[in-house]
Amino acid sequence: MAAQLPGSSRPAGGIYSGLGMPLIMPAWLCIGFFLLLPVAIMFVYSFLTKEFRGGVIWEFSTAAYDQFFFYRGLFGDEPRQLDWTYITIFARSIWQALVATILCFIIGFPTAWFIATRAGNSRSIWLFLITVPYWVNLLIRTISLKFLIRDQGPVNNWLISGGVIGEPIHMINTNFAVMLGLFYSYLPFMVLPIYASVERYNFALSEAAADLYSSRWTTLRYVVLPAVKPGIIAGCILVFVPSLGAFLAPDLLGGAKNFMIGSLIEEQFKGNAGNWPFGAAASMILLSLVLCVLIFYARAQTRENP
Amino acid sequence: MRNFVKTVAAVALVTATLPVQAEGKLSLYHWFEYIPQELLDKFSKEHDVEVTMDTFDSNESMLASLKAGKLGLYDISVPGDYMVEIMAGEGLLDTFESSELSNFGNIDPQWLDVGFDPGRKSSIPYQIGTTGFMVNRDEYKGDIDSLSIIFDPPEELRGHINVLDSQGEVIALASLYLDIPQCSSDRDQLKQLNDLLQTSKQHWSSFGSDIAKDVLVSGDAKAGMIYNGFGAKARGENASLEYAYPKEGYVFWMDNAVLLKDAPNRANALKFLDFLLEPENAAAITNYAQYISGVSGAMALASDEVKQAPELNPPAGQPGAFIATCDQQVQTVYDTIWTNLKK
Amino acid sequence: MRKQLDQRYFPGFLPIACLCLFLLYAPLIIVMVYSFNDSTSITSWQGFSLRWYKDVFFGVEAAKFKSAAANSFVIAIAAATVATFIATLAATGMLRAGAFKGRSLSFALINLPIMVPEIVTAVATLIFFSAIGLTPGYLTILIAHIVFCIPFAYLPIAARMQGIDGSFEQAALDLYATRFEAFRYVLLPLMAPGILSGYLLAFIISLDDFIITNFVKGAGIETLPTAIFGSVKRGIQPNIMAISTLLLVVSVVLVTLSWLVGRSGQRLENDQQ
């Protein structure tokens, strides 16, 4: 998904005038009925009452949101006080997604720039090589990473046999592993949109800046970055949003102890908790967060191209 | 429009493979790694029944999932002792007459009239085991006869401990460690329990039942709660692992195959229960899962290696405790403690 | 052009690009290598062997993985086909029907499945099916897959359609073709590479999905990712590495195919000009 999404530009007219809506209707029905409606029902569920030992009762309750923000003590009879634990889980998820996004940018931007400045065939090959991992199963990539960084895994084994370290570096089941996993999972998502932006960048601008005695890095900072900003924002969103709700990386690499939003939600449906209303409420809160990010993005977009 | 034709063909193809609620099927909801595939194949062959199986990794998650709409999809599940009682109370179990099972007499008499299912109306014994913990003896050489290894671990083990993702077991073991009666409604004791778990949690690196063996074998964890048979398998893959029977006590459990309510294939489910009560088949499960069988004559057929495994032979005079079924008030507090632990 | 003068050159970008490739590929290559390891323990290397591939196809768990693979492929084919069909119609409506009311809303809607975090889609779909009383099974997986495949099929199709000049279809109309004929005999053939790319992308996305499938799958139904996930929780066994390598090969074949199609599409475009 490049900065300028295909199909988002103004239509040039066409021979099917008047058929627009009918042609899009199947998509409307499909997504409306099986995604919009479910999200609406999920919203309703977040206000239902949890049944003892799992299941829901059709009774209005704000208990799920109450549980999210407040703690009423072990016995539920203390005055309610703001509870930071779930907010912390969200904050931690946002933080980890943010770090992963920044890491992706640090590696992704130079890579995208480098690829976009290759000539014909070499560029195609580089682009192809970046695309391949994007098509490889995410689960398999996460498993590969888990295998690689465990205490007895190849990385530690090589470092130890190479005499670099004496004791294995404990990486698995730490926050670091989760961040690494997110970074690794979504790196191609950063490279591709930035590449699309840089490809369209007019290098004459850089030449002009150089003629005015701007240094390479000054040009990068004041000329190039603003010009390719839409690609960067698109890349950041494509890394940040899925990282925020990721399940595989925290579960497989984080040991399911340091919850992220994704694993917290999963626990409500698949784990011991069996608390559907709470899971629905947490999903709603996550969805709202993501929508905020997307609205911010859309506004930035319209500011760029009014 | 060829595309459309293709679509219709594809949908037809998928619909054709939709499960049909016919005879000749059996749908299991089972613990992970708890029955050898060969045994399922054998049953399939003998009775011309197609067996499908989903797995769960804790009694509580199985209960939650059945209550959340999966009831009616499965014929048989395998809950632990206390969970049989809870499921019966929730109306999730079907009953059968002892005459419906020709091998009913094979149930080991001592497991026939059990508290959680008096007279065995809905369940038959599956396997019997204990829940304790294992330590990698290369990493820690001190005494391992106390639950403090898990709840107040020595320096060497801190940050390298895996704990079962199972509410019943974790809270029962914590109660044993604190010497608090299970299901105690005493507020101070419940607070103590909550505080203990909050403190211990800082020393734990992961939660997981299905991963329990692998983290120990692979060295990701240096100690971890585990079921004894699963532990015996772990020792088979990594000899430096040792299973402990802590002096404070350990969880003793009995898993049972139960007939679920609204079972889509009740007749085949009964056939399967009968099948499980054949000593030869029960022994095959024991050889695979490495727990004690509750079927008469099965242990005689089990391999010596399993029978003599240190994990299966608790020290004399050190009995384990069943997990108790608490009333709603205490269970609600337990749920809160568990939620606090997992957040 | 000399490096010092070339504004496209930045010192250090080449090493970073190489590092990027290394980071992306190293774990995959190591898993591929270890899948040929002749050892039951995955950590030590004991020589080359194909035993784990044999195990995948003929071992104890072979039946399980075969049925999971069959499920995965059937669902991916069906979901990609339906999603591509819907996406092709939608792209035509979006790009060939002029301006109309609800167009930008439609654009947001089509892309919604990408915007909503997967875990939220999974939860919402699970709750929805449970609320309307639809028993989880193949059908629930298929419906969920079609929904999230639509935008992935749409993107390449719309991108391709944007590159095709509307005058071709206009010319067909001028020659008394009906609008359907113009679509069928002019637009569709020109669109073929885009549609194939969209189909392949939707296919791989469906094949890839774990979270949503895990939430909506019915009793006893596994797809490859859910089956692999279940196994991996109990330890990364060598046979999982072999399966991973096989799936990796499938992905590489598909991406290459999509790449070649895209290139032939580009050539076609160049010929037009």
PDB file of C-alpha atoms in Angstrom, chain B residues 69-155:
ATOM      1  CA  GLY B  69     -20.762 -22.415  22.332  1.00  0.00           C
ATOM      2  CA  LYS B  70     -18.628 -25.459  21.554  1.00  0.00           C
ATOM      3  CA  LEU B  71     -21.001 -27.783  23.380  1.00  0.00           C
ATOM      4  CA  GLY B  72     -22.706 -29.941  20.807  1.00  0.00           C
ATOM      5  CA  LEU B  73     -19.625 -30.147  18.626  1.00  0.00           C
ATOM      6  CA  TYR B  74     -17.829 -32.806  20.617  1.00  0.00           C
ATOM      7  CA  ASP B  75     -18.717 -36.251  21.899  1.00  0.00           C
ATOM      8  CA  ILE B  76     -16.069 -36.819  24.497  1.00  0.00           C
ATOM      9  CA  SER B  77     -13.809 -34.693  26.609  1.00  0.00           C
ATOM     10  CA  VAL B  78     -11.251 -35.556  29.259  1.00  0.00           C
ATOM     11  CA  PRO B  79     -11.577 -33.285  32.301  1.00  0.00           C
ATOM     12  CA  GLY B  80      -9.723 -33.682  35.567  1.00  0.00           C
ATOM     13  CA  ASP B  81     -11.478 -34.828  38.741  1.00  0.00           C
ATOM     14  CA  TYR B  82     -12.711 -31.475  40.106  1.00  0.00           C
ATOM     15  CA  MET B  83     -13.683 -30.378  36.597  1.00  0.00           C
ATOM     16  CA  VAL B  84     -15.979 -33.394  36.155  1.00  0.00           C
ATOM     17  CA  GLU B  85     -17.934 -32.183  39.171  1.00  0.00           C
ATOM     18  CA  ILE B  86     -18.036 -28.615  37.854  1.00  0.00           C
ATOM     19  CA  MET B  87     -19.117 -29.712  34.378  1.00  0.00           C
ATOM     20  CA  ALA B  88     -21.853 -31.899  35.813  1.00  0.00           C
ATOM     21  CA  GLY B  89     -23.041 -28.946  37.863  1.00  0.00           C
ATOM     22  CA  GLU B  90     -23.069 -26.775  34.755  1.00  0.00           C
ATOM     23  CA  GLY B  91     -25.133 -29.367  32.915  1.00  0.00           C
ATOM     24  CA  LEU B  92     -22.458 -30.093  30.333  1.00  0.00           C
ATOM     25  CA  LEU B  93     -22.431 -33.866  30.815  1.00  0.00           C
ATOM     26  CA  ASP B  94     -24.645 -36.625  29.505  1.00  0.00           C
ATOM     27  CA  THR B  95     -25.155 -39.768  31.541  1.00  0.00           C
ATOM     28  CA  PHE B  96     -25.019 -43.409  30.558  1.00  0.00           C
ATOM     29  CA  GLU B  97     -26.132 -46.637  32.185  1.00  0.00           C
ATOM     30  CA  SER B  98     -23.389 -49.007  33.251  1.00  0.00           C
ATOM     31  CA  SER B  99     -25.090 -51.580  31.037  1.00  0.00           C
ATOM     32  CA  GLU B 100     -24.364 -49.451  27.980  1.00  0.00           C
ATOM     33  CA  LEU B 101     -20.661 -50.150  28.407  1.00  0.00           C
ATOM     34  CA  SER B 102     -19.721 -53.781  28.097  1.00  0.00           C
ATOM     35  CA  ASN B 103     -16.345 -53.086  29.689  1.00  0.00           C
ATOM     36  CA  PHE B 104     -17.767 -51.098  32.594  1.00  0.00           C
ATOM     37  CA  GLY B 105     -16.518 -53.871  34.903  1.00  0.00           C
ATOM     38  CA  ASN B 106     -12.944 -53.060  33.905  1.00  0.00           C
ATOM     39  CA  ILE B 107     -12.954 -49.859  35.898  1.00  0.00           C
ATOM     40  CA  ASP B 108     -10.547 -50.291  38.775  1.00  0.00           C
ATOM     41  CA  PRO B 109     -12.901 -50.782  41.788  1.00  0.00           C
ATOM     42  CA  GLN B 110     -11.119 -48.102  43.835  1.00  0.00           C
ATOM     43  CA  TRP B 111     -12.015 -45.544  41.149  1.00  0.00           C
ATOM     44  CA  LEU B 112     -15.589 -46.677  40.709  1.00  0.00           C
ATOM     45  CA  ASP B 113     -17.350 -44.700  43.399  1.00  0.00           C
ATOM     46  CA  VAL B 114     -15.527 -41.419  43.277  1.00  0.00           C
ATOM     47  CA  GLY B 115     -16.697 -38.219  44.907  1.00  0.00           C
ATOM     48  CA  PHE B 116     -16.812 -36.213  41.707  1.00  0.00           C
ATOM     49  CA  ASP B 117     -18.998 -38.745  39.880  1.00  0.00           C
ATOM     50  CA  PRO B 118     -20.534 -41.205  42.332  1.00  0.00           C
ATOM     51  CA  GLY B 119     -21.179 -44.514  40.634  1.00  0.00           C
ATOM     52  CA  ARG B 120     -19.620 -43.318  37.364  1.00  0.00           C
ATOM     53  CA  LYS B 121     -22.720 -41.996  35.593  1.00  0.00           C
ATOM     54  CA  SER B 122     -20.938 -39.782  33.039  1.00  0.00           C
ATOM     55  CA  SER B 123     -17.274 -40.610  33.226  1.00  0.00           C
ATOM     56  CA  ILE B 124     -14.725 -43.392  33.146  1.00  0.00           C
ATOM     57  CA  PRO B 125     -11.177 -43.202  34.500  1.00  0.00           C
ATOM     58  CA  TYR B 126      -8.564 -42.178  31.985  1.00  0.00           C
ATOM     59  CA  GLN B 127      -5.167 -41.576  33.581  1.00  0.00           C
ATOM     60  CA  ILE B 128      -3.957 -40.711  37.055  1.00  0.00           C
ATOM     61  CA  GLY B 129      -1.011 -38.482  37.803  1.00  0.00           C
ATOM     62  CA  THR B 130       0.466 -35.718  39.863  1.00  0.00           C
ATOM     63  CA  THR B 131       1.478 -32.131  39.303  1.00  0.00           C
ATOM     64  CA  GLY B 132       4.751 -31.001  40.776  1.00  0.00           C
ATOM     65  CA  PHE B 133       7.774 -29.397  39.242  1.00  0.00           C
ATOM     66  CA  MET B 134      11.043 -30.276  37.575  1.00  0.00           C
ATOM     67  CA  VAL B 135      14.467 -28.754  37.942  1.00  0.00           C
ATOM     68  CA  ASN B 136      17.444 -28.899  35.647  1.00  0.00           C
ATOM     69  CA  ARG B 137      20.049 -30.367  37.992  1.00  0.00           C
ATOM     70  CA  ASP B 138      22.932 -29.002  35.904  1.00  0.00           C
ATOM     71  CA  GLU B 139      21.719 -25.529  36.708  1.00  0.00           C
ATOM     72  CA  TYR B 140      20.725 -25.989  40.333  1.00  0.00           C
ATOM     73  CA  LYS B 141      22.214 -28.558  42.655  1.00  0.00           C
ATOM     74  CA  GLY B 142      20.559 -27.672  45.957  1.00  0.00           C
ATOM     75  CA  ASP B 143      17.583 -29.374  47.571  1.00  0.00           C
ATOM     76  CA  ILE B 144      14.463 -29.459  45.468  1.00  0.00           C
ATOM     77  CA  ASP B 145      12.037 -30.945  47.943  1.00  0.00           C
ATOM     78  CA  SER B 146      10.096 -27.750  48.557  1.00  0.00           C
ATOM     79  CA  LEU B 147       7.594 -25.725  46.580  1.00  0.00           C
ATOM     80  CA  SER B 148       9.783 -22.725  47.374  1.00  0.00           C
ATOM     81  CA  ILE B 149      11.649 -23.653  44.171  1.00  0.00           C
ATOM     82  CA  ILE B 150       8.628 -22.243  42.345  1.00  0.00           C
ATOM     83  CA  PHE B 151       7.213 -19.701  44.770  1.00  0.00           C
ATOM     84  CA  ASP B 152      10.395 -18.331  46.340  1.00  0.00           C
ATOM     85  CA  PRO B 153      13.081 -19.553  43.970  1.00  0.00           C
ATOM     86  CA  PRO B 154      16.807 -19.557  44.704  1.00  0.00           C
ATOM     87  CA  GLU B 155      18.904 -16.975  42.909  1.00  0.00           C
TER      88      GLU B 155
END
